[in-house]
């Protein structure tokens, strides 16, 4: 179903009914009548694919349509892999949160922001604790101030029912975490390269290695023999 949707995004061959098109390729681009472009595609055994219909004239490529769709799908997959997924992480406080708990949650919030995620911090007022809403606001403002190096405030603390919210966004784009499998693979590759390097050093000693020492010793013995003969 997904492939059918992608196919319908592009017009090919006789579906292209404009008078002329711009053909782009490795050698540049040229504007030709559409009929001539179709003849060129047939001669090369490929398709005429319209890749930019809104251009004037529309831009086309001479390429096998199946190959073109594969390239587009691969490009989209690569772009998606490079994107960092942004999540909203929640940090909950009470109106009278103690210092140890505050520092613990501050640490986690900093990690979330550095990974590129947003943080939604809120103070939950249970029962009559709503009387301490000023304390909750002071706590959230302190929280924002302590995170100013890695997070920016998207809005001042606001009370919604029994919760007072504060939203923080990362100042820098996060770095996507590598999976354990990827880390293990990289470690194995690095270990293999190091072993190969060591093996090469053993099989091909430098001029100062054992072979060089043996040659020096042989030359010294030969010279000593010549002196005795004299």
PDB file of C-alpha atoms in Angstrom:
ATOM      1  CA  UNK A   1       0.000   0.000   0.000  1.00  0.00           C
ATOM      2  CA  UNK A   2       2.847   2.352   0.872  1.00  0.00           C
ATOM      3  CA  UNK A   3       4.661   1.611  -2.420  1.00  0.00           C
ATOM      4  CA  UNK A   4       1.452   2.273  -4.402  1.00  0.00           C
ATOM      5  CA  UNK A   5       1.148   5.664  -2.696  1.00  0.00           C
ATOM      6  CA  UNK A   6       4.719   6.550  -3.688  1.00  0.00           C
ATOM      7  CA  UNK A   7       4.123   5.464  -7.289  1.00  0.00           C
ATOM      8  CA  UNK A   8       1.183   7.829  -7.573  1.00  0.00           C
ATOM      9  CA  UNK A   9       3.369  10.786  -6.575  1.00  0.00           C
ATOM     10  CA  UNK A  10       5.158  10.881  -9.946  1.00  0.00           C
ATOM     11  CA  UNK A  11       4.035  10.974 -13.557  1.00  0.00           C
ATOM     12  CA  UNK A  12       5.980   8.899 -16.033  1.00  0.00           C
ATOM     13  CA  UNK A  13       6.221   8.509 -19.799  1.00  0.00           C
ATOM     14  CA  UNK A  14       2.870   9.178 -21.579  1.00  0.00           C
ATOM     15  CA  UNK A  15       1.372  10.555 -18.353  1.00  0.00           C
ATOM     16  CA  UNK A  16       3.538  13.650 -18.907  1.00  0.00           C
ATOM     17  CA  UNK A  17       1.493  15.801 -21.289  1.00  0.00           C
ATOM     18  CA  UNK A  18       3.255  19.159 -21.259  1.00  0.00           C
ATOM     19  CA  UNK A  19       4.823  20.530 -24.420  1.00  0.00           C
ATOM     20  CA  UNK A  20       8.432  20.458 -23.218  1.00  0.00           C
ATOM     21  CA  UNK A  21      10.460  19.283 -20.236  1.00  0.00           C
ATOM     22  CA  UNK A  22      13.856  19.895 -18.695  1.00  0.00           C
ATOM     23  CA  UNK A  23      15.989  16.740 -18.626  1.00  0.00           C
ATOM     24  CA  UNK A  24      18.548  16.666 -15.788  1.00  0.00           C
ATOM     25  CA  UNK A  25      21.451  14.271 -15.508  1.00  0.00           C
ATOM     26  CA  UNK A  26      25.097  13.986 -14.572  1.00  0.00           C
ATOM     27  CA  UNK A  27      26.100  16.190 -17.526  1.00  0.00           C
ATOM     28  CA  UNK A  28      23.743  19.020 -16.617  1.00  0.00           C
ATOM     29  CA  UNK A  29      20.277  19.856 -17.939  1.00  0.00           C
ATOM     30  CA  UNK A  30      18.629  20.599 -21.235  1.00  0.00           C
ATOM     31  CA  UNK A  31      15.126  21.613 -22.348  1.00  0.00           C
ATOM     32  CA  UNK A  32      13.620  19.430 -25.071  1.00  0.00           C
ATOM     33  CA  UNK A  33      10.141  18.732 -26.453  1.00  0.00           C
ATOM     34  CA  UNK A  34       8.353  16.050 -24.436  1.00  0.00           C
ATOM     35  CA  UNK A  35       8.023  13.792 -27.490  1.00  0.00           C
ATOM     36  CA  UNK A  36      11.791  13.939 -28.018  1.00  0.00           C
ATOM     37  CA  UNK A  37      12.356  13.164 -24.317  1.00  0.00           C
ATOM     38  CA  UNK A  38      10.106  10.097 -24.623  1.00  0.00           C
ATOM     39  CA  UNK A  39      12.093   8.928 -27.646  1.00  0.00           C
ATOM     40  CA  UNK A  40      15.335   9.368 -25.675  1.00  0.00           C
ATOM     41  CA  UNK A  41      13.924   7.263 -22.829  1.00  0.00           C
ATOM     42  CA  UNK A  42      12.880   4.485 -25.203  1.00  0.00           C
ATOM     43  CA  UNK A  43      16.276   4.491 -26.932  1.00  0.00           C
ATOM     44  CA  UNK A  44      18.006   4.092 -23.548  1.00  0.00           C
ATOM     45  CA  UNK A  45      15.550   1.469 -22.299  1.00  0.00           C
ATOM     46  CA  UNK A  46      14.470   3.607 -19.331  1.00  0.00           C
ATOM     47  CA  UNK A  47      11.523   5.762 -18.267  1.00  0.00           C
ATOM     48  CA  UNK A  48      10.866   9.479 -18.424  1.00  0.00           C
ATOM     49  CA  UNK A  49      10.114  10.403 -14.776  1.00  0.00           C
ATOM     50  CA  UNK A  50       8.734  13.809 -13.782  1.00  0.00           C
ATOM     51  CA  UNK A  51      10.441  14.788 -10.518  1.00  0.00           C
ATOM     52  CA  UNK A  52       9.486  18.469 -10.275  1.00  0.00           C
ATOM     53  CA  UNK A  53       6.077  19.142 -11.867  1.00  0.00           C
ATOM     54  CA  UNK A  54       5.796  22.742 -10.618  1.00  0.00           C
ATOM     55  CA  UNK A  55       8.969  23.921 -12.348  1.00  0.00           C
ATOM     56  CA  UNK A  56       8.746  25.769 -15.664  1.00  0.00           C
ATOM     57  CA  UNK A  57       9.228  23.629 -17.649  1.00  0.00           C
ATOM     58  CA  UNK A  58       8.727  20.507 -15.460  1.00  0.00           C
ATOM     59  CA  UNK A  59      11.951  18.717 -14.523  1.00  0.00           C
ATOM     60  CA  UNK A  60      12.367  15.076 -15.523  1.00  0.00           C
ATOM     61  CA  UNK A  61      14.948  12.315 -15.323  1.00  0.00           C
ATOM     62  CA  UNK A  62      15.754   9.468 -17.662  1.00  0.00           C
ATOM     63  CA  UNK A  63      15.857   6.505 -15.288  1.00  0.00           C
ATOM     64  CA  UNK A  64      14.300   3.111 -14.687  1.00  0.00           C
ATOM     65  CA  UNK A  65      11.180   3.887 -12.669  1.00  0.00           C
ATOM     66  CA  UNK A  66      11.652   0.949 -10.275  1.00  0.00           C
ATOM     67  CA  UNK A  67      15.207   2.086  -9.605  1.00  0.00           C
ATOM     68  CA  UNK A  68      14.002   5.656  -9.076  1.00  0.00           C
ATOM     69  CA  UNK A  69      11.408   4.555  -6.496  1.00  0.00           C
ATOM     70  CA  UNK A  70      14.066   2.478  -4.705  1.00  0.00           C
ATOM     71  CA  UNK A  71      16.391   5.499  -4.531  1.00  0.00           C
ATOM     72  CA  UNK A  72      13.590   7.686  -3.155  1.00  0.00           C
ATOM     73  CA  UNK A  73      12.647   5.107  -0.516  1.00  0.00           C
ATOM     74  CA  UNK A  74      16.289   4.696   0.505  1.00  0.00           C
ATOM     75  CA  UNK A  75      16.765   8.484   0.761  1.00  0.00           C
ATOM     76  CA  UNK A  76      13.673   8.846   2.933  1.00  0.00           C
ATOM     77  CA  UNK A  77      14.885   6.040   5.186  1.00  0.00           C
ATOM     78  CA  UNK A  78      18.301   7.694   5.601  1.00  0.00           C
ATOM     79  CA  UNK A  79      16.728  11.066   6.420  1.00  0.00           C
ATOM     80  CA  UNK A  80      14.429   9.457   8.969  1.00  0.00           C
ATOM     81  CA  UNK A  81      17.367   7.678  10.600  1.00  0.00           C
ATOM     82  CA  UNK A  82      19.210  11.004  10.980  1.00  0.00           C
ATOM     83  CA  UNK A  83      16.307  12.700  12.637  1.00  0.00           C
ATOM     84  CA  UNK A  84      16.296  12.826  16.428  1.00  0.00           C
ATOM     85  CA  UNK A  85      12.956  11.850  17.868  1.00  0.00           C
ATOM     86  CA  UNK A  86      11.812  14.518  20.305  1.00  0.00           C
ATOM     87  CA  UNK A  87       9.852  13.292  23.302  1.00  0.00           C
ATOM     88  CA  UNK A  88       8.245  15.160  26.166  1.00  0.00           C
ATOM     89  CA  UNK A  89       9.540  13.921  29.508  1.00  0.00           C
ATOM     90  CA  UNK A  90       7.629  14.665  32.693  1.00  0.00           C
ATOM     91  CA  UNK A  91       9.136  15.722  36.000  1.00  0.00           C
ATOM     92  CA  UNK A  92       6.764  15.812  38.954  1.00  0.00           C
ATOM     93  CA  UNK A  93       7.221  17.789  42.143  1.00  0.00           C
ATOM     94  CA  UNK A  94       5.259  18.322  45.309  1.00  0.00           C
ATOM     95  CA  UNK A  95       4.861  21.852  46.715  1.00  0.00           C
ATOM     96  CA  UNK A  96       7.311  21.014  49.505  1.00  0.00           C
ATOM     97  CA  UNK A  97       9.863  18.862  47.671  1.00  0.00           C
ATOM     98  CA  UNK A  98      13.021  18.351  49.729  1.00  0.00           C
ATOM     99  CA  UNK A  99      16.481  19.294  48.430  1.00  0.00           C
ATOM    100  CA  UNK A 100      17.678  15.732  47.797  1.00  0.00           C
ATOM    101  CA  UNK A 101      14.630  14.883  45.677  1.00  0.00           C
ATOM    102  CA  UNK A 102      14.940  18.227  43.859  1.00  0.00           C
ATOM    103  CA  UNK A 103      18.580  17.575  42.884  1.00  0.00           C
ATOM    104  CA  UNK A 104      17.737  14.038  41.768  1.00  0.00           C
ATOM    105  CA  UNK A 105      14.998  15.300  39.436  1.00  0.00           C
ATOM    106  CA  UNK A 106      17.146  18.198  38.257  1.00  0.00           C
ATOM    107  CA  UNK A 107      19.804  15.709  37.129  1.00  0.00           C
ATOM    108  CA  UNK A 108      17.284  13.691  35.131  1.00  0.00           C
ATOM    109  CA  UNK A 109      15.802  16.807  33.539  1.00  0.00           C
ATOM    110  CA  UNK A 110      19.268  17.937  32.441  1.00  0.00           C
ATOM    111  CA  UNK A 111      19.880  14.532  30.825  1.00  0.00           C
ATOM    112  CA  UNK A 112      16.549  14.698  29.016  1.00  0.00           C
ATOM    113  CA  UNK A 113      17.310  18.144  27.606  1.00  0.00           C
ATOM    114  CA  UNK A 114      20.832  17.206  26.528  1.00  0.00           C
ATOM    115  CA  UNK A 115      19.377  14.241  24.618  1.00  0.00           C
ATOM    116  CA  UNK A 116      17.140  16.676  22.719  1.00  0.00           C
ATOM    117  CA  UNK A 117      13.883  15.982  24.539  1.00  0.00           C
ATOM    118  CA  UNK A 118      11.460  18.514  25.955  1.00  0.00           C
ATOM    119  CA  UNK A 119      10.662  18.612  29.664  1.00  0.00           C
ATOM    120  CA  UNK A 120       7.267  19.226  31.218  1.00  0.00           C
ATOM    121  CA  UNK A 121       7.779  19.911  34.898  1.00  0.00           C
ATOM    122  CA  UNK A 122       4.806  20.327  37.159  1.00  0.00           C
ATOM    123  CA  UNK A 123       3.905  20.703  40.809  1.00  0.00           C
ATOM    124  CA  UNK A 124       0.924  18.643  41.936  1.00  0.00           C
ATOM    125  CA  UNK A 125      -1.170  20.169  44.699  1.00  0.00           C
ATOM    126  CA  UNK A 126      -3.010  17.548  46.695  1.00  0.00           C
ATOM    127  CA  UNK A 127      -6.001  18.649  48.786  1.00  0.00           C
ATOM    128  CA  UNK A 128      -5.358  21.796  50.814  1.00  0.00           C
ATOM    129  CA  UNK A 129      -1.778  22.037  49.542  1.00  0.00           C
ATOM    130  CA  UNK A 130      -3.175  24.308  46.809  1.00  0.00           C
ATOM    131  CA  UNK A 131      -2.712  27.037  49.433  1.00  0.00           C
ATOM    132  CA  UNK A 132       1.032  26.726  48.748  1.00  0.00           C
ATOM    133  CA  UNK A 133       0.798  27.493  45.029  1.00  0.00           C
ATOM    134  CA  UNK A 134       3.254  30.379  45.462  1.00  0.00           C
ATOM    135  CA  UNK A 135       5.839  27.872  46.735  1.00  0.00           C
ATOM    136  CA  UNK A 136       5.187  25.750  43.657  1.00  0.00           C
ATOM    137  CA  UNK A 137       5.783  28.698  41.374  1.00  0.00           C
ATOM    138  CA  UNK A 138       9.032  29.589  43.147  1.00  0.00           C
ATOM    139  CA  UNK A 139      10.188  25.968  42.843  1.00  0.00           C
ATOM    140  CA  UNK A 140       9.504  25.839  39.090  1.00  0.00           C
ATOM    141  CA  UNK A 141      11.249  29.161  38.491  1.00  0.00           C
ATOM    142  CA  UNK A 142      14.282  27.898  40.379  1.00  0.00           C
ATOM    143  CA  UNK A 143      14.125  24.728  38.287  1.00  0.00           C
ATOM    144  CA  UNK A 144      14.154  26.756  35.075  1.00  0.00           C
ATOM    145  CA  UNK A 145      17.044  28.895  36.315  1.00  0.00           C
ATOM    146  CA  UNK A 146      19.124  25.828  37.236  1.00  0.00           C
ATOM    147  CA  UNK A 147      18.619  24.453  33.701  1.00  0.00           C
ATOM    148  CA  UNK A 148      19.225  27.667  31.754  1.00  0.00           C
ATOM    149  CA  UNK A 149      22.466  26.314  30.225  1.00  0.00           C
ATOM    150  CA  UNK A 150      20.711  23.461  28.418  1.00  0.00           C
ATOM    151  CA  UNK A 151      17.023  24.427  28.377  1.00  0.00           C
ATOM    152  CA  UNK A 152      14.901  27.410  27.435  1.00  0.00           C
ATOM    153  CA  UNK A 153      11.535  28.232  28.993  1.00  0.00           C
ATOM    154  CA  UNK A 154       8.593  28.034  26.598  1.00  0.00           C
ATOM    155  CA  UNK A 155       6.203  29.740  29.008  1.00  0.00           C
ATOM    156  CA  UNK A 156       5.951  30.963  32.572  1.00  0.00           C
ATOM    157  CA  UNK A 157       4.507  28.595  35.211  1.00  0.00           C
ATOM    158  CA  UNK A 158       0.735  28.273  34.775  1.00  0.00           C
ATOM    159  CA  UNK A 159      -1.855  26.654  37.023  1.00  0.00           C
ATOM    160  CA  UNK A 160      -4.169  24.130  35.381  1.00  0.00           C
ATOM    161  CA  UNK A 161      -6.523  22.574  37.894  1.00  0.00           C
ATOM    162  CA  UNK A 162      -4.401  21.049  40.650  1.00  0.00           C
ATOM    163  CA  UNK A 163      -1.187  21.161  38.602  1.00  0.00           C
ATOM    164  CA  UNK A 164       1.190  24.033  37.870  1.00  0.00           C
ATOM    165  CA  UNK A 165       3.148  23.434  34.664  1.00  0.00           C
ATOM    166  CA  UNK A 166       6.455  24.666  33.258  1.00  0.00           C
ATOM    167  CA  UNK A 167       7.659  23.686  29.791  1.00  0.00           C
ATOM    168  CA  UNK A 168      11.328  23.566  28.788  1.00  0.00           C
ATOM    169  CA  UNK A 169      12.812  22.954  25.346  1.00  0.00           C
ATOM    170  CA  UNK A 170      16.417  21.911  24.613  1.00  0.00           C
ATOM    171  CA  UNK A 171      18.775  24.673  23.494  1.00  0.00           C
ATOM    172  CA  UNK A 172      20.763  22.299  21.302  1.00  0.00           C
ATOM    173  CA  UNK A 173      19.662  19.445  19.110  1.00  0.00           C
ATOM    174  CA  UNK A 174      20.034  16.156  20.921  1.00  0.00           C
ATOM    175  CA  UNK A 175      22.268  13.314  19.844  1.00  0.00           C
ATOM    176  CA  UNK A 176      20.439  10.117  19.116  1.00  0.00           C
ATOM    177  CA  UNK A 177      21.562   7.279  21.314  1.00  0.00           C
ATOM    178  CA  UNK A 178      23.131   4.298  19.598  1.00  0.00           C
ATOM    179  CA  UNK A 179      21.626   0.903  20.222  1.00  0.00           C
ATOM    180  CA  UNK A 180      23.573  -1.654  22.218  1.00  0.00           C
ATOM    181  CA  UNK A 181      23.889  -3.745  19.063  1.00  0.00           C
ATOM    182  CA  UNK A 182      25.479  -0.834  17.192  1.00  0.00           C
ATOM    183  CA  UNK A 183      27.893  -0.148  20.063  1.00  0.00           C
ATOM    184  CA  UNK A 184      28.886  -3.838  20.209  1.00  0.00           C
ATOM    185  CA  UNK A 185      29.447  -3.899  16.450  1.00  0.00           C
ATOM    186  CA  UNK A 186      31.674  -0.818  16.554  1.00  0.00           C
ATOM    187  CA  UNK A 187      33.668  -2.290  19.436  1.00  0.00           C
ATOM    188  CA  UNK A 188      34.165  -5.547  17.510  1.00  0.00           C
ATOM    189  CA  UNK A 189      35.279  -3.678  14.391  1.00  0.00           C
ATOM    190  CA  UNK A 190      37.754  -1.584  16.391  1.00  0.00           C
ATOM    191  CA  UNK A 191      39.146  -4.722  18.044  1.00  0.00           C
ATOM    192  CA  UNK A 192      39.497  -6.461  14.671  1.00  0.00           C
ATOM    193  CA  UNK A 193      41.362  -3.454  13.218  1.00  0.00           C
ATOM    194  CA  UNK A 194      43.735  -3.370  16.166  1.00  0.00           C
ATOM    195  CA  UNK A 195      44.462  -7.109  15.855  1.00  0.00           C
ATOM    196  CA  UNK A 196      45.104  -6.736  12.121  1.00  0.00           C
ATOM    197  CA  UNK A 197      47.470  -3.834  12.831  1.00  0.00           C
ATOM    198  CA  UNK A 198      49.382  -5.887  15.372  1.00  0.00           C
ATOM    199  CA  UNK A 199      49.547  -8.875  13.000  1.00  0.00           C
ATOM    200  CA  UNK A 200      50.884  -6.664  10.208  1.00  0.00           C
ATOM    201  CA  UNK A 201      53.574  -5.324  12.532  1.00  0.00           C
ATOM    202  CA  UNK A 202      54.694  -8.892  13.351  1.00  0.00           C
ATOM    203  CA  UNK A 203      54.715 -10.061   9.731  1.00  0.00           C
ATOM    204  CA  UNK A 204      56.492  -6.946   8.434  1.00  0.00           C
ATOM    205  CA  UNK A 205      59.088  -5.775  10.953  1.00  0.00           C
ATOM    206  CA  UNK A 206      60.661  -2.358  10.582  1.00  0.00           C
ATOM    207  CA  UNK A 207      64.288  -1.698   9.688  1.00  0.00           C
ATOM    208  CA  UNK A 208      65.104  -1.837  13.368  1.00  0.00           C
ATOM    209  CA  UNK A 209      63.554  -5.290  13.851  1.00  0.00           C
ATOM    210  CA  UNK A 210      65.046  -8.771  14.251  1.00  0.00           C
ATOM    211  CA  UNK A 211      65.989  -9.131  10.585  1.00  0.00           C
ATOM    212  CA  UNK A 212      67.960  -5.881  10.696  1.00  0.00           C
ATOM    213  CA  UNK A 213      69.772  -6.977  13.874  1.00  0.00           C
ATOM    214  CA  UNK A 214      70.625 -10.322  12.289  1.00  0.00           C
ATOM    215  CA  UNK A 215      72.075  -8.587   9.232  1.00  0.00           C
ATOM    216  CA  UNK A 216      74.182  -6.267  11.394  1.00  0.00           C
ATOM    217  CA  UNK A 217      75.562  -9.218  13.363  1.00  0.00           C
ATOM    218  CA  UNK A 218      76.438 -11.089  10.150  1.00  0.00           C
ATOM    219  CA  UNK A 219      78.270  -8.068   8.744  1.00  0.00           C
ATOM    220  CA  UNK A 220      80.229  -7.681  11.990  1.00  0.00           C
ATOM    221  CA  UNK A 221      81.241 -11.378  11.960  1.00  0.00           C
ATOM    222  CA  UNK A 222      82.362 -11.164   8.329  1.00  0.00           C
ATOM    223  CA  UNK A 223      84.501  -8.089   9.056  1.00  0.00           C
ATOM    224  CA  UNK A 224      86.076  -9.797  12.079  1.00  0.00           C
ATOM    225  CA  UNK A 225      86.959 -12.851   9.933  1.00  0.00           C
ATOM    226  CA  UNK A 226      88.563 -10.707   7.275  1.00  0.00           C
ATOM    227  CA  UNK A 227      90.749  -9.021   9.912  1.00  0.00           C
ATOM    228  CA  UNK A 228      91.956 -12.391  11.222  1.00  0.00           C
ATOM    229  CA  UNK A 229      92.890 -13.540   7.726  1.00  0.00           C
ATOM    230  CA  UNK A 230      95.031 -10.459   7.305  1.00  0.00           C
TER     231      UNK A 230
END
